[in-house]
Amino acid sequence: MALSGNLEAQRRRDELVELANGPQGVMIDAAAELFSVSSMTIRRDLLELEAEGRVRRVRGGATAAPRARPFDARRAIRAGAKRTIAEKALRLVPPSGTIALDASTTISMLASTIGPRAGLTAYTNSLESFQLLHPLDGVTAVISGGTAEPTTGSLVGPIARRSMRAVYFDVFFSSADALDGEDGTSEVSLEEAELKQAMAASAAKTVVCVDSSKLQRRSVARALERDDISTLVTELDPEDERLAAYRGVFDLL
């Protein structure tokens, strides 16, 4: 009987993970009804699944666990929002000076819109952005070096961090896996978070570019503190209610 109960609980948890990985995630009350168990049972299931790194709990339920995804897979997610963000952030790219770009697909979209400049140096840990920038007239593209992260296509590690700390940037353009109004940004890996911290520490101004699905969330590794961020760029109108937690904290674009 105990063995049968354990197998039933394991099957239920496996199905909860599948639901959490769906577009809407899984809600506790709906899951309790679906599996004919109490809400407390589902809550315990989700607590255990989160401890195993299989889901991330949110208010009232759970969503997919944060994980590094391949660059091409990430590029297609909310592509329209990323284009809007890139068009807005382009206004903040100076004609000359020195900027830093992280290895996110959102910032790669920005790199693809920059065009010729009048003496701009752009440092990046993104192979994609480097390839987009180095042919441009008036742009000197510099790649950070470091260890290639096999899933995301970014360069990370101590060499990448050291090279970014060696330069002063006028503006650092960064995306994030999540942005919380109190705690700042967070990432799916500690190495990504540490590199972005190094880039922000060298920048006079940090611009965070995220679509609205990243708002009021936390990922795995803490990255930029709230006070590190000067400007927040999203696809939303700055007066949108979803930005209420950030209004008066960052400049909104």
Short mmCIF file of C-alpha atoms in Angstrom, two decimals:
data_model
loop_
_atom_site.label_atom_id
_atom_site.label_comp_id
_atom_site.label_asym_id
_atom_site.label_seq_id
_atom_site.Cartn_x
_atom_site.Cartn_y
_atom_site.Cartn_z
CA MET A 1 0.00 0.00 0.00
CA ALA A 2 2.79 2.41 0.89
CA LEU A 3 4.64 1.51 -2.30
CA SER A 4 1.51 2.11 -4.36
CA GLY A 5 1.02 5.47 -2.65
CA ASN A 6 4.60 6.49 -3.34
CA LEU A 7 4.26 5.60 -7.03
CA GLU A 8 1.02 7.53 -7.27
CA ALA A 9 2.64 10.58 -5.65
CA GLN A 10 5.63 10.33 -8.01
CA ARG A 11 3.37 10.13 -11.07
CA ARG A 12 1.40 13.13 -9.81
CA ARG A 13 4.58 15.15 -9.32
CA ASP A 14 5.85 14.23 -12.80
CA GLU A 15 2.55 15.45 -14.24
CA LEU A 16 2.78 18.64 -12.16
CA VAL A 17 6.19 19.32 -13.74
CA GLU A 18 4.68 18.87 -17.21
CA LEU A 19 1.89 21.30 -16.35
CA ALA A 20 4.37 23.81 -14.89
CA ASN A 21 6.34 23.69 -18.15
CA GLY A 22 3.22 24.64 -20.11
CA PRO A 23 2.49 28.22 -21.21
CA GLN A 24 0.23 28.97 -18.21
CA GLY A 25 2.10 27.04 -15.53
CA VAL A 26 0.14 25.14 -12.88
CA MET A 27 -2.17 26.55 -10.20
CA ILE A 28 -2.60 24.82 -6.83
CA ASP A 29 -6.40 24.82 -6.65
CA ALA A 30 -6.83 23.62 -10.24
CA ALA A 31 -4.25 20.87 -9.72
CA ALA A 32 -5.92 19.74 -6.50
CA GLU A 33 -9.19 19.35 -8.38
CA LEU A 34 -7.50 17.61 -11.31
CA PHE A 35 -5.76 15.02 -9.13
CA SER A 36 -8.56 14.74 -6.53
CA VAL A 37 -6.26 15.62 -3.62
CA SER A 38 -6.14 18.51 -1.18
CA SER A 39 -4.56 21.85 -1.95
CA MET A 40 -2.12 21.18 0.89
CA THR A 41 -0.95 18.00 -0.88
CA ILE A 42 -0.27 19.93 -4.08
CA ARG A 43 1.51 22.65 -2.11
CA ARG A 44 3.79 20.02 -0.54
CA ASP A 45 4.41 18.48 -3.96
CA LEU A 46 5.47 21.84 -5.37
CA LEU A 47 7.73 22.52 -2.39
CA GLU A 48 9.54 19.24 -3.00
CA LEU A 49 9.72 19.79 -6.76
CA GLU A 50 11.19 23.26 -6.23
CA ALA A 51 13.79 21.81 -3.83
CA GLU A 52 14.73 19.36 -6.60
CA GLY A 53 15.05 22.23 -9.09
CA ARG A 54 12.20 20.93 -11.27
CA VAL A 55 9.76 23.88 -10.90
CA ARG A 56 9.74 27.43 -9.61
CA ARG A 57 6.96 28.32 -7.20
CA VAL A 58 4.98 31.50 -7.82
CA ARG A 59 1.95 32.95 -6.06
CA GLY A 60 -0.79 30.32 -6.19
CA GLY A 61 1.16 27.71 -8.15
CA ALA A 62 4.35 27.06 -10.09
CA THR A 63 6.02 27.64 -13.45
CA ALA A 64 8.94 26.05 -15.27
CA ALA A 65 12.25 26.00 -13.41
CA PRO A 66 14.80 28.58 -14.63
CA ARG A 67 17.29 26.99 -17.01
CA ALA A 68 19.77 28.08 -19.60
CA ARG A 69 18.29 27.73 -23.07
CA PRO A 70 20.08 27.77 -26.43
CA PHE A 71 20.50 31.19 -28.04
CA ASP A 72 18.39 30.33 -31.11
CA ALA A 73 15.55 29.03 -28.92
CA ARG A 74 15.60 32.20 -26.81
CA ARG A 75 15.71 34.45 -29.88
CA ALA A 76 12.23 33.32 -30.96
CA ILE A 77 10.60 33.93 -27.57
CA ARG A 78 8.63 37.23 -27.51
CA ALA A 79 10.51 38.42 -30.59
CA GLY A 80 8.07 41.29 -31.21
CA ALA A 81 8.58 42.64 -27.69
CA LYS A 82 12.36 42.40 -28.13
CA ARG A 83 12.20 44.40 -31.36
CA THR A 84 10.23 47.14 -29.61
CA ILE A 85 12.71 47.18 -26.73
CA ALA A 86 15.66 47.38 -29.15
CA GLU A 87 14.10 50.33 -30.98
CA LYS A 88 13.61 52.17 -27.69
CA ALA A 89 17.08 51.35 -26.34
CA LEU A 90 18.70 52.51 -29.57
CA ARG A 91 17.96 56.09 -28.48
CA LEU A 92 20.38 55.58 -25.58
CA VAL A 93 23.30 54.33 -27.71
CA PRO A 94 25.77 57.24 -28.06
CA PRO A 95 27.29 58.14 -31.44
CA SER A 96 30.75 57.76 -29.91
CA GLY A 97 32.32 56.60 -26.68
CA THR A 98 32.42 53.14 -25.11
CA ILE A 99 29.54 50.79 -24.40
CA ALA A 100 29.13 47.24 -23.10
CA LEU A 101 26.57 44.73 -24.33
CA ASP A 102 25.69 41.47 -22.58
CA ALA A 103 25.05 38.17 -24.37
CA SER A 104 21.25 38.13 -24.22
CA THR A 105 19.02 37.81 -27.28
CA THR A 106 17.35 41.12 -26.42
CA ILE A 107 20.67 42.98 -26.47
CA SER A 108 21.70 41.11 -29.62
CA MET A 109 18.55 42.58 -31.20
CA LEU A 110 19.77 45.99 -30.09
CA ALA A 111 23.21 45.31 -31.65
CA SER A 112 21.52 44.49 -34.95
CA THR A 113 19.89 47.95 -35.03
CA ILE A 114 22.91 50.12 -34.15
CA GLY A 115 24.30 50.85 -37.62
CA PRO A 116 27.34 53.06 -38.44
CA ARG A 117 28.62 55.41 -35.72
CA ALA A 118 31.16 58.18 -35.32
CA GLY A 119 33.76 56.41 -33.20
CA LEU A 120 31.93 53.95 -30.93
CA THR A 121 33.73 51.11 -29.13
CA ALA A 122 31.47 48.23 -28.13
CA TYR A 123 32.63 45.51 -25.72
CA THR A 124 30.60 42.32 -25.49
CA ASN A 125 30.74 38.74 -24.26
CA SER A 126 28.38 37.71 -27.08
CA LEU A 127 29.74 36.09 -30.23
CA GLU A 128 26.50 36.99 -32.00
CA SER A 129 26.68 40.69 -31.13
CA PHE A 130 30.39 40.85 -31.97
CA GLN A 131 29.67 39.49 -35.45
CA LEU A 132 26.89 42.03 -35.93
CA LEU A 133 28.99 44.99 -34.79
CA HIS A 134 32.50 44.50 -36.14
CA PRO A 135 31.65 45.21 -39.85
CA LEU A 136 30.03 48.57 -39.03
CA ASP A 137 31.73 51.81 -40.07
CA GLY A 138 32.83 53.85 -37.08
CA VAL A 139 32.36 50.95 -34.65
CA THR A 140 35.19 49.05 -32.97
CA ALA A 141 33.84 45.75 -31.64
CA VAL A 142 35.77 44.01 -28.86
CA ILE A 143 35.05 40.48 -27.65
CA SER A 144 35.65 39.77 -23.97
CA GLY A 145 37.36 36.41 -24.19
CA GLY A 146 36.61 33.79 -21.59
CA THR A 147 35.03 30.36 -21.49
CA ALA A 148 32.23 29.57 -23.93
CA GLU A 149 28.99 28.65 -22.20
CA PRO A 150 27.83 25.74 -24.41
CA THR A 151 24.09 26.37 -24.11
CA THR A 152 23.74 30.15 -24.25
CA GLY A 153 26.65 31.01 -26.57
CA SER A 154 28.02 33.61 -24.14
CA LEU A 155 31.58 33.96 -22.86
CA VAL A 156 31.88 33.77 -19.08
CA GLY A 157 34.40 33.02 -16.35
CA PRO A 158 37.35 34.86 -14.75
CA ILE A 159 38.97 35.97 -18.03
CA ALA A 160 35.72 37.53 -19.24
CA ARG A 161 35.19 39.26 -15.88
CA ARG A 162 38.77 40.57 -15.80
CA SER A 163 38.53 42.06 -19.29
CA MET A 164 35.27 43.83 -18.47
CA ARG A 165 36.67 45.28 -15.24
CA ALA A 166 39.65 46.72 -17.15
CA VAL A 167 37.54 49.23 -19.13
CA TYR A 168 35.24 52.12 -18.22
CA PHE A 169 31.93 52.14 -20.10
CA ASP A 170 29.65 55.07 -20.75
CA VAL A 171 26.64 52.74 -20.89
CA PHE A 172 26.13 49.04 -20.16
CA PHE A 173 23.14 47.45 -21.89
CA SER A 174 21.93 44.34 -20.10
CA SER A 175 18.94 42.04 -20.13
CA ALA A 176 18.04 39.62 -17.33
CA ASP A 177 16.22 36.40 -16.64
CA ALA A 178 14.15 38.19 -14.01
CA LEU A 179 13.72 41.66 -12.49
CA ASP A 180 12.30 42.31 -9.03
CA GLY A 181 11.43 45.84 -7.97
CA GLU A 182 13.20 45.44 -4.63
CA ASP A 183 16.06 43.03 -5.31
CA GLY A 184 17.10 43.94 -8.87
CA THR A 185 17.98 41.40 -11.55
CA SER A 186 18.77 37.70 -11.34
CA GLU A 187 20.06 35.08 -13.77
CA VAL A 188 19.86 31.35 -14.39
CA SER A 189 23.54 30.84 -13.53
CA LEU A 190 26.05 32.34 -11.11
CA GLU A 191 28.64 32.82 -13.88
CA GLU A 192 26.23 34.94 -15.95
CA ALA A 193 25.33 36.97 -12.85
CA GLU A 194 28.95 37.58 -11.85
CA LEU A 195 29.90 38.77 -15.33
CA LYS A 196 27.02 41.24 -15.46
CA GLN A 197 28.05 42.54 -12.03
CA ALA A 198 31.55 43.20 -13.39
CA MET A 199 30.18 45.02 -16.43
CA ALA A 200 27.86 47.18 -14.35
CA ALA A 201 30.66 48.04 -11.91
CA SER A 202 32.63 49.50 -14.83
CA ALA A 203 29.73 51.50 -16.29
CA ALA A 204 28.66 55.08 -15.62
CA LYS A 205 25.10 54.06 -16.49
CA THR A 206 23.37 50.67 -16.72
CA VAL A 207 20.31 50.19 -18.90
CA VAL A 208 18.28 47.02 -18.27
CA CYS A 209 16.19 45.84 -21.22
CA VAL A 210 13.58 43.18 -20.38
CA ASP A 211 10.17 42.24 -21.71
CA SER A 212 7.20 42.31 -19.37
CA SER A 213 7.25 38.53 -18.74
CA LYS A 214 10.45 39.06 -16.69
CA LEU A 215 8.92 41.62 -14.32
CA GLN A 216 8.31 40.97 -10.61
CA ARG A 217 10.14 37.67 -10.78
CA ARG A 218 13.30 36.16 -9.32
CA SER A 219 15.55 33.61 -10.96
CA VAL A 220 18.45 31.65 -9.43
CA ALA A 221 21.52 33.88 -9.05
CA ARG A 222 21.44 37.50 -7.86
CA ALA A 223 23.00 39.85 -10.39
CA LEU A 224 22.45 43.63 -10.47
CA GLU A 225 21.26 45.45 -7.37
CA ARG A 226 18.40 47.88 -7.78
CA ASP A 227 20.74 50.84 -7.25
CA ASP A 228 23.00 49.60 -10.07
CA ILE A 229 20.26 50.25 -12.65
CA SER A 230 19.69 53.69 -14.18
CA THR A 231 17.06 52.98 -16.83
CA LEU A 232 14.52 50.23 -17.47
CA VAL A 233 13.42 49.59 -21.05
CA THR A 234 10.42 47.34 -21.76
CA GLU A 235 7.92 46.95 -24.60
CA LEU A 236 5.28 48.59 -22.39
CA ASP A 237 4.17 52.19 -22.30
CA PRO A 238 5.94 53.82 -19.31
CA GLU A 239 2.51 54.57 -17.81
CA ASP A 240 1.42 50.92 -17.93
CA GLU A 241 0.23 49.68 -14.53
CA ARG A 242 2.59 46.69 -14.75
CA LEU A 243 5.46 49.14 -14.28
CA ALA A 244 4.07 50.66 -11.08
CA ALA A 245 6.67 48.90 -8.90
CA TYR A 246 9.49 50.48 -10.93
CA ARG A 247 8.13 53.99 -11.39
CA GLY A 248 10.22 56.46 -9.39
CA VAL A 249 12.93 53.83 -8.95
CA PHE A 250 14.33 53.79 -12.52
CA ASP A 251 13.94 56.01 -15.54
CA LEU A 252 11.37 54.20 -17.70
CA LEU A 253 11.48 53.98 -21.46
#
